[in-house]
mmCIF file of C-alpha atoms (C1' of nucleotides) in Angstrom:
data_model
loop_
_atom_site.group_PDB
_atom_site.id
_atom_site.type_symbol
_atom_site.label_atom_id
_atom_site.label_comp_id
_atom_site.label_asym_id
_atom_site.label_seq_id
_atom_site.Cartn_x
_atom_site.Cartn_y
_atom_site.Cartn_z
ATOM 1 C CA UNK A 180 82.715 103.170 103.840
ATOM 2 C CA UNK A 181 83.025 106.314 106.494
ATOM 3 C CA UNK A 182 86.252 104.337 107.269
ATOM 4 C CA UNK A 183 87.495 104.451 103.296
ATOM 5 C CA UNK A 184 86.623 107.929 102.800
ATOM 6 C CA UNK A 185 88.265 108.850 106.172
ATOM 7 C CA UNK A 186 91.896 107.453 104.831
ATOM 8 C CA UNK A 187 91.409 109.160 101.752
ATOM 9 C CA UNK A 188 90.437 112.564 103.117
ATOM 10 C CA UNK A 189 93.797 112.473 105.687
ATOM 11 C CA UNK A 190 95.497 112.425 101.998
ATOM 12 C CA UNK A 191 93.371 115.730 100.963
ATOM 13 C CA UNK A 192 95.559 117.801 102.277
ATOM 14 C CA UNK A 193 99.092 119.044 100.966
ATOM 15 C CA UNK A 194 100.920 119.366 104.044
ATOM 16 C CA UNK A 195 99.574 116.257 105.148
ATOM 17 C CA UNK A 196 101.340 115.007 101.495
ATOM 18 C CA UNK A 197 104.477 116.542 102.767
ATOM 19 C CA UNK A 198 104.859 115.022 105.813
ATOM 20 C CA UNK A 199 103.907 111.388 104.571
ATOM 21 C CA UNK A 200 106.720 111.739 101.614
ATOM 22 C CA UNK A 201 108.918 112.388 104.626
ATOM 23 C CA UNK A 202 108.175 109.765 106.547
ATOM 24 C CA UNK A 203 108.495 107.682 103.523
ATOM 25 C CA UNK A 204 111.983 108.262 104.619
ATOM 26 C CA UNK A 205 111.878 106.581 107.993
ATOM 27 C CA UNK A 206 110.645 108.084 111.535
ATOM 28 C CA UNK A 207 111.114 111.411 112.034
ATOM 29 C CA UNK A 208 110.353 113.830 115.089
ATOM 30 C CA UNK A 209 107.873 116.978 115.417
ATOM 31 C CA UNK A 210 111.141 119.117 115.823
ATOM 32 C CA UNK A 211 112.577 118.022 112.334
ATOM 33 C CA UNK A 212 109.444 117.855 110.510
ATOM 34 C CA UNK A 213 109.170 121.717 111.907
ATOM 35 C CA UNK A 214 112.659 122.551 110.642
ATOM 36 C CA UNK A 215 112.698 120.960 106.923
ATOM 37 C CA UNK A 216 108.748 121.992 106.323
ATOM 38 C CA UNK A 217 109.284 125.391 107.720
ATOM 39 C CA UNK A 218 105.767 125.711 109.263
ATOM 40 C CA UNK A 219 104.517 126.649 112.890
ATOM 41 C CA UNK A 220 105.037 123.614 115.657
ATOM 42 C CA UNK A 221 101.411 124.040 116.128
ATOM 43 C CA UNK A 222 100.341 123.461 112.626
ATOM 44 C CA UNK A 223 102.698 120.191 112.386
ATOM 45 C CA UNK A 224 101.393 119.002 115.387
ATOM 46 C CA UNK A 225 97.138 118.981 114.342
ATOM 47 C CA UNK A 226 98.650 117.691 110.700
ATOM 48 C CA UNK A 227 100.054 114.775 113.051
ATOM 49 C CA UNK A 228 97.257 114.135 115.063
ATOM 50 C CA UNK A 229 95.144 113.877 111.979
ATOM 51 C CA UNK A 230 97.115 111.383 109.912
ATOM 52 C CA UNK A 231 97.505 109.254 113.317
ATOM 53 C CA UNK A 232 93.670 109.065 114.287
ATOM 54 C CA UNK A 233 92.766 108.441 110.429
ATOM 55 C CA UNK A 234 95.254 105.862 110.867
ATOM 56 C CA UNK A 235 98.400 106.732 108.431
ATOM 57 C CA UNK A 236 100.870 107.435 111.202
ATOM 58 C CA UNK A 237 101.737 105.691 114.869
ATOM 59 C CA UNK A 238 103.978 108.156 116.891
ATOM 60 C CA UNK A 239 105.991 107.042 120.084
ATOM 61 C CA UNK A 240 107.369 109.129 122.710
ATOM 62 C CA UNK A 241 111.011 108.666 123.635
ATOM 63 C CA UNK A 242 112.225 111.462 126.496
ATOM 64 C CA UNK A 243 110.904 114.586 125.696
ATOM 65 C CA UNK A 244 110.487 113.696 121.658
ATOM 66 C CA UNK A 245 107.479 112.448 119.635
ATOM 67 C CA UNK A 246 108.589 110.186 117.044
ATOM 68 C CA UNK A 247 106.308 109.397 113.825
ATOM 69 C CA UNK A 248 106.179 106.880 111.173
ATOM 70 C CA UNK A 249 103.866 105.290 108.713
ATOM 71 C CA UNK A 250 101.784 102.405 109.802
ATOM 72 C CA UNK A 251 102.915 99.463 107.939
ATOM 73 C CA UNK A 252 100.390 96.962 108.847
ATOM 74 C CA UNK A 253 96.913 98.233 108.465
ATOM 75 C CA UNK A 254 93.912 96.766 106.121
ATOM 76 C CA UNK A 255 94.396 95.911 102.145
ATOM 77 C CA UNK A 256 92.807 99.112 101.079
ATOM 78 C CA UNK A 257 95.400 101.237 103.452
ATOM 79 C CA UNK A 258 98.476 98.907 102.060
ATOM 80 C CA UNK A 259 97.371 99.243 98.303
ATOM 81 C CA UNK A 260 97.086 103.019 99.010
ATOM 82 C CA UNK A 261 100.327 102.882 100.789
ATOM 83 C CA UNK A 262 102.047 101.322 97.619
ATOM 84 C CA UNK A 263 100.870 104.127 95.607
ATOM 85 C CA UNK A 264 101.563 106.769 97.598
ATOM 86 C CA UNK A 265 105.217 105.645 98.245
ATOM 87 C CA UNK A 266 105.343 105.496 94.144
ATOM 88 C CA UNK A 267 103.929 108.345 93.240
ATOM 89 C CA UNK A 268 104.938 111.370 95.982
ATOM 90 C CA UNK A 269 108.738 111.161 95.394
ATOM 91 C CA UNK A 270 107.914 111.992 92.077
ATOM 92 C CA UNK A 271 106.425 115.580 93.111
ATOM 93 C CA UNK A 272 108.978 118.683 92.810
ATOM 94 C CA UNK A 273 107.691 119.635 96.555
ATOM 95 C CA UNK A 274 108.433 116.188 97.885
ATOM 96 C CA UNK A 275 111.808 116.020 96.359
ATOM 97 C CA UNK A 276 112.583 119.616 97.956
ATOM 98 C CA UNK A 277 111.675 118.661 101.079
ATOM 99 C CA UNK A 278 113.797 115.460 100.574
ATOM 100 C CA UNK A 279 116.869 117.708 99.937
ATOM 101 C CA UNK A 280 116.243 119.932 102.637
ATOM 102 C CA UNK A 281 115.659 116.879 104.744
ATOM 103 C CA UNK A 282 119.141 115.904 103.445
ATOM 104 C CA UNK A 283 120.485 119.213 104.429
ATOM 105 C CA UNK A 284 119.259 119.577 107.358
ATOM 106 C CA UNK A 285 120.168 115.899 108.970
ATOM 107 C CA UNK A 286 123.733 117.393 108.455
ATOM 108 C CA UNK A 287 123.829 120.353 110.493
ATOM 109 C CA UNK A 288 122.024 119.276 112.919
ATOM 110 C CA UNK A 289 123.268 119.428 116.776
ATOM 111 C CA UNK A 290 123.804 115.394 117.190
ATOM 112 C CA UNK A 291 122.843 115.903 120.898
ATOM 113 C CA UNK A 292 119.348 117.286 119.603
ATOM 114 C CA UNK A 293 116.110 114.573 118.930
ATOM 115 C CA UNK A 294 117.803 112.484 116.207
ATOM 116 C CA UNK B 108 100.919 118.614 94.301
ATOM 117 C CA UNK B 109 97.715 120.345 94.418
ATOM 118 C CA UNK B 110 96.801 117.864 91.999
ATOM 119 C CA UNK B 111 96.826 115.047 94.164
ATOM 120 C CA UNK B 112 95.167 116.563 96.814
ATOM 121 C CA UNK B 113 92.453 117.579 94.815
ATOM 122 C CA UNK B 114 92.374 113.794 93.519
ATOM 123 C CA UNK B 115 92.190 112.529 96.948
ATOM 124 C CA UNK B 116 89.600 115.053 98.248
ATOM 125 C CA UNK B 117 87.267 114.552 95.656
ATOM 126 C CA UNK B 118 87.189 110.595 97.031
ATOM 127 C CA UNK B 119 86.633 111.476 100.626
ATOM 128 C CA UNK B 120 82.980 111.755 100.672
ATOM 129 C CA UNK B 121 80.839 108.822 100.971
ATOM 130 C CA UNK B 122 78.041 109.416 98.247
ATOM 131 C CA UNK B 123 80.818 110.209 95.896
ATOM 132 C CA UNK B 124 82.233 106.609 96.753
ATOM 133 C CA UNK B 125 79.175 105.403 96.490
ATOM 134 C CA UNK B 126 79.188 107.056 92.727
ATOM 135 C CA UNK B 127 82.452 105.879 91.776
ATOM 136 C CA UNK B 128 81.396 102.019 92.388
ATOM 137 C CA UNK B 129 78.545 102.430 90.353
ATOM 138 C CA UNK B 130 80.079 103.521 87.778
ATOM 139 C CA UNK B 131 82.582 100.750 87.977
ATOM 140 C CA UNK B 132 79.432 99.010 86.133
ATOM 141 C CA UNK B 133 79.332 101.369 83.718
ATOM 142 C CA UNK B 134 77.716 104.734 82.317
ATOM 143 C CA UNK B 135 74.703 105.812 84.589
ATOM 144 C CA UNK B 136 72.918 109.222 83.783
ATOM 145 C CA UNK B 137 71.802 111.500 86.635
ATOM 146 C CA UNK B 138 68.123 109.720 87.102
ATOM 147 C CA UNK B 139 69.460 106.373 87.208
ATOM 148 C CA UNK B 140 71.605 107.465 90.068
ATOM 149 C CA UNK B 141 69.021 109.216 91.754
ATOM 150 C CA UNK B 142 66.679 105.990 91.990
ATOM 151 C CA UNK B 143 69.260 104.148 93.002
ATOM 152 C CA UNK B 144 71.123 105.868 95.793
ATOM 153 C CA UNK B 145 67.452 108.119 96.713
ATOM 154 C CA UNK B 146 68.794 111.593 96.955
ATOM 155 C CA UNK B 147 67.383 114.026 95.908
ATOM 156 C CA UNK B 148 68.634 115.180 92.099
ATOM 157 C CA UNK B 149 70.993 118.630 93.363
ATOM 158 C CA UNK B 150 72.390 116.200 95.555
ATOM 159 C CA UNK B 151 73.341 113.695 93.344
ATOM 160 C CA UNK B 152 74.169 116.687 90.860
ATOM 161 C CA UNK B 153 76.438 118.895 93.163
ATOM 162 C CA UNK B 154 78.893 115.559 93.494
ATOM 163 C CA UNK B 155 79.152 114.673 89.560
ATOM 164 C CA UNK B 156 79.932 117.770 89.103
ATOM 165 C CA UNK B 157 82.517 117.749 92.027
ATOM 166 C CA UNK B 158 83.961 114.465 90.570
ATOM 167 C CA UNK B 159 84.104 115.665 86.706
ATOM 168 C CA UNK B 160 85.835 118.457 87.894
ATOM 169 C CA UNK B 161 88.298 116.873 90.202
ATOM 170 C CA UNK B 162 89.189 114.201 86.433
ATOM 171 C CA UNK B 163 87.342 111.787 87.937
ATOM 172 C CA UNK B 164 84.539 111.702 85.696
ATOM 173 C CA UNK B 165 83.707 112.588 82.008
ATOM 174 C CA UNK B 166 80.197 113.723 80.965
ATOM 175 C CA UNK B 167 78.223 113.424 77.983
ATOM 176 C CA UNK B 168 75.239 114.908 76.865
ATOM 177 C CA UNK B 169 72.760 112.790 75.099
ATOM 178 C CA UNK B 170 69.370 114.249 74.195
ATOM 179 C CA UNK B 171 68.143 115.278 77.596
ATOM 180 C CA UNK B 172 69.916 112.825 79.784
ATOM 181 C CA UNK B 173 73.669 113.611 80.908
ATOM 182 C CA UNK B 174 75.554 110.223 81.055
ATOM 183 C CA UNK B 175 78.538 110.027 83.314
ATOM 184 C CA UNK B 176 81.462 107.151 83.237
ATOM 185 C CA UNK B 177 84.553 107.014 85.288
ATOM 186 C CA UNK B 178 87.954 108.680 83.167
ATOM 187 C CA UNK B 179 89.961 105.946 82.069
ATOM 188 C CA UNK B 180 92.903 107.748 80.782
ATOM 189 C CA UNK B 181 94.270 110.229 83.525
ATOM 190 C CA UNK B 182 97.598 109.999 84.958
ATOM 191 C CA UNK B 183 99.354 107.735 85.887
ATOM 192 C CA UNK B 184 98.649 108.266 89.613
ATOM 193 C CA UNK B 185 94.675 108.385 88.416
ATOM 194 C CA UNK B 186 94.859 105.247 86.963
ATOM 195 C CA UNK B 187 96.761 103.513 89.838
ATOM 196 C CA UNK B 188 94.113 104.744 92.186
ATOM 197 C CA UNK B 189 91.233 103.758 89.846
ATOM 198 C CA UNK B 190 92.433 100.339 89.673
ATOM 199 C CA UNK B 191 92.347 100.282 94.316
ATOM 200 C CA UNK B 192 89.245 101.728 93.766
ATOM 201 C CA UNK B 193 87.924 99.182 91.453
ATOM 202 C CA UNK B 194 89.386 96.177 93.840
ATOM 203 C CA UNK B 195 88.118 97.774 97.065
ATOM 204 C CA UNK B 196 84.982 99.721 96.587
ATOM 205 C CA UNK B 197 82.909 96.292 95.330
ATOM 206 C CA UNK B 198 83.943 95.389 98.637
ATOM 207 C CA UNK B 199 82.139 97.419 100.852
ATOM 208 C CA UNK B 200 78.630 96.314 101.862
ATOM 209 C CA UNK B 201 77.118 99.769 101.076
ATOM 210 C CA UNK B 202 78.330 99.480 97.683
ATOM 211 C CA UNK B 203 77.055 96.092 97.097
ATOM 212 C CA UNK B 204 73.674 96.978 98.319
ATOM 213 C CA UNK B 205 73.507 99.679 95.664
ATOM 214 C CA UNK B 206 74.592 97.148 93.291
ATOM 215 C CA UNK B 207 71.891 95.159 94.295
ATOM 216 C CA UNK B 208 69.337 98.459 94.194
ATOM 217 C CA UNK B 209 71.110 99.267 90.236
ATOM 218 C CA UNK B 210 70.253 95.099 89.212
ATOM 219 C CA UNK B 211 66.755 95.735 90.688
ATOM 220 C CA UNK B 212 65.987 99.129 89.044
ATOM 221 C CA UNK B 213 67.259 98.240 85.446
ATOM 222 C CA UNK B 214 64.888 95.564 85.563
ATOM 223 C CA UNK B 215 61.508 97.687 86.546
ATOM 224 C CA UNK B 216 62.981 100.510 84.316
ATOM 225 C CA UNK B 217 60.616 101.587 81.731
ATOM 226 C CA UNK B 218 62.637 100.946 78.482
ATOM 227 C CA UNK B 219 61.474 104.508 77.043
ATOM 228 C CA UNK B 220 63.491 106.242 79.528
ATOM 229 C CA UNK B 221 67.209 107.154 79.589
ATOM 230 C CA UNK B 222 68.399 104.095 79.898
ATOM 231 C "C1'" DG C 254 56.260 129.372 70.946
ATOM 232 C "C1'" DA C 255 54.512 126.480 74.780
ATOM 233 C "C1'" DC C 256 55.057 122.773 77.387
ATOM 234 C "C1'" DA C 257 57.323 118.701 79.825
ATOM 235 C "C1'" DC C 258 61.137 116.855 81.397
ATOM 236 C "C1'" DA C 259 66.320 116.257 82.841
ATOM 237 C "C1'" DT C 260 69.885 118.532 84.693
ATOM 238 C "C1'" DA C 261 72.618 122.462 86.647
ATOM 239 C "C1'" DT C 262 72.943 126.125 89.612
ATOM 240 C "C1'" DC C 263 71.505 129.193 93.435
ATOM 241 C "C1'" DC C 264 70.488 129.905 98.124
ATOM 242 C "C1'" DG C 265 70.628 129.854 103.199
ATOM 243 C "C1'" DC C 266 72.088 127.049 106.764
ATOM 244 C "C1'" DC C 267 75.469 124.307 109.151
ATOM 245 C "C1'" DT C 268 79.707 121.565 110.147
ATOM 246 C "C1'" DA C 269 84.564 120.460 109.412
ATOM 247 C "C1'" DC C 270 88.760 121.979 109.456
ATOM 248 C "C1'" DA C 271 92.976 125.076 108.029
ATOM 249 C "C1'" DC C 272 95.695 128.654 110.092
ATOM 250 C "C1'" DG C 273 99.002 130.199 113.740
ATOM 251 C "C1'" DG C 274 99.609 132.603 118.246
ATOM 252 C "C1'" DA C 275 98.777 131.586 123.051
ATOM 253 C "C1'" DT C 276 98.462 128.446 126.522
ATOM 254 C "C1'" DA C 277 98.584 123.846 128.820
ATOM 255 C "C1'" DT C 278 100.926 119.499 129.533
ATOM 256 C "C1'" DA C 279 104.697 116.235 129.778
ATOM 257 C "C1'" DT C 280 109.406 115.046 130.401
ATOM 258 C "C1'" DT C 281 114.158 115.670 131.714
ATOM 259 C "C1'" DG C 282 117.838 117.507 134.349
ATOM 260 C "C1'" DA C 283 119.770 120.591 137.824
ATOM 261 C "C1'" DT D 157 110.895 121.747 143.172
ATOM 262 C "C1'" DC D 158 112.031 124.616 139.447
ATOM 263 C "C1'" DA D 159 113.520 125.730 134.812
ATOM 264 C "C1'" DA D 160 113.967 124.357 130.064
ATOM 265 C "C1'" DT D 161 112.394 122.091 126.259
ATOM 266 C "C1'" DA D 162 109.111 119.385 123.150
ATOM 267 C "C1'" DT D 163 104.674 118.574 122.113
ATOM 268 C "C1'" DA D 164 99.552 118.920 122.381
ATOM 269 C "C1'" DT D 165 95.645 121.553 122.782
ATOM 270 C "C1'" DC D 166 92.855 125.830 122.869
ATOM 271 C "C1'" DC D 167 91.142 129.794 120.678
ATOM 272 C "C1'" DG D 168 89.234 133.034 117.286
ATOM 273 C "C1'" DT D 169 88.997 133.692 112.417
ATOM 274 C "C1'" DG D 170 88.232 132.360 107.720
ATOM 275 C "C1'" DT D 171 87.039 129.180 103.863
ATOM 276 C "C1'" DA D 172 85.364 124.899 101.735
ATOM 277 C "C1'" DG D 173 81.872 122.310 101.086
ATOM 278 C "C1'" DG D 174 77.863 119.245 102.796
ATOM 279 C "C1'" DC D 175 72.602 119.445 102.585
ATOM 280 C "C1'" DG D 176 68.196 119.857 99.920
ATOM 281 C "C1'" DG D 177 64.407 123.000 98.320
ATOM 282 C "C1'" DA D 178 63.837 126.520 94.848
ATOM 283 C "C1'" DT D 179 64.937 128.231 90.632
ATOM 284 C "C1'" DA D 180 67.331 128.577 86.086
ATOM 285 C "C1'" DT D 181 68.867 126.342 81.939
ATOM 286 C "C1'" DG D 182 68.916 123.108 78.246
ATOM 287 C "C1'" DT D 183 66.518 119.850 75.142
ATOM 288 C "C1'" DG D 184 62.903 117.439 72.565
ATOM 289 C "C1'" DT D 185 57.923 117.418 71.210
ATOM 290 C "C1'" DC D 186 53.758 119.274 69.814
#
DNA sequence: GACACATATCCGCCTACACGGATATATTGA
DNA sequence: TCAATATATCCGTGTAGGCGGATATGTGTC
């Protein structure tokens, strides 16, 4: 029950949103996640550590970079919630204009950078 | 975007959960809830009217007695959510104990109340 | 109108957590 | 070892919202 309400509330928040419809995308990296969502390293980073101890997100260090994704093998209720989410986020305007600044910004990137 | 948040919020709270499954059993007015999950009546009040006003719920007035039953023609996303809801929430033992408490107290009930 | 009852709202108190700048920690490379 | 960089954590501040007793409001009955 505390466990149920605890995935939902990680999904209370819109940032929180934001960052999930990106990694809907595949794995992505404090550093990007700070450049396409435009918000302070600080703020990505607690957003991060939220959705990872409520269980949405797994992050692994490689070198000096954190690198996040969703958690694709957690209980029925998280994988029916996943399902949703996954349908329903890349239908919000904010998602998709994070998408094409996502898109945007995986271009001019410095290929020597995180990615 | 907001939206969804505010969808999500509204089910991170575990007497609201606890709500939501028993109204998967139907209408319930504010005194049947109150017997059944034993909190006292703002409690139990404060949270429908957190739920109505997140969509989740729709009241009705009849005679004295407010009955509440779960929406079952929001969004799309609502709907999708309702129907994880509806598959997981029977699941969890706190839920099915208030089942169990809701079977009980409809049989004691005095007939001349709400119900 | 006066009362009884069901429900909604108010109130003070308390905790969780959002924010973002400042600081601490970890890792790599010179 | 030192500097540079990425990330995590700390900090003070502000707001949302949990709790439940007290009070206000709405409704039916006499």
């Amino acid at each position: 029950m505390k466990e149920m309400a605890k995935l939902f509330k990680a999904l209370s928040e819109d940032v929180r949103l934001r960052i999930l419809g990106l990694l809907c995308q595949g794995e992505l990296c404090v550093c990007d996640l700070m450049a396409v969502l435009d918000l302070p390293q600080s703020t990505i980073s607690r957003h991060l550590s939220y959705l990872t101890n409520a269980g949405w997100l797994a992050g692994e260090r490689r070198g000096v970079w954190m690198y996040y994704r969703l958690i694709d093998d957690g209980g029925d209720l998280q994988q029916d919630l996943m399902a949703v989410l996954i349908k329903h986020l890349a239908k919000l305007p904010a998602v998709a204009r994070d998408y094409a600044r996502l898109t945007q910004y995986l271009k001019t990137k410095n290929p020597s950078a995180c990615g």
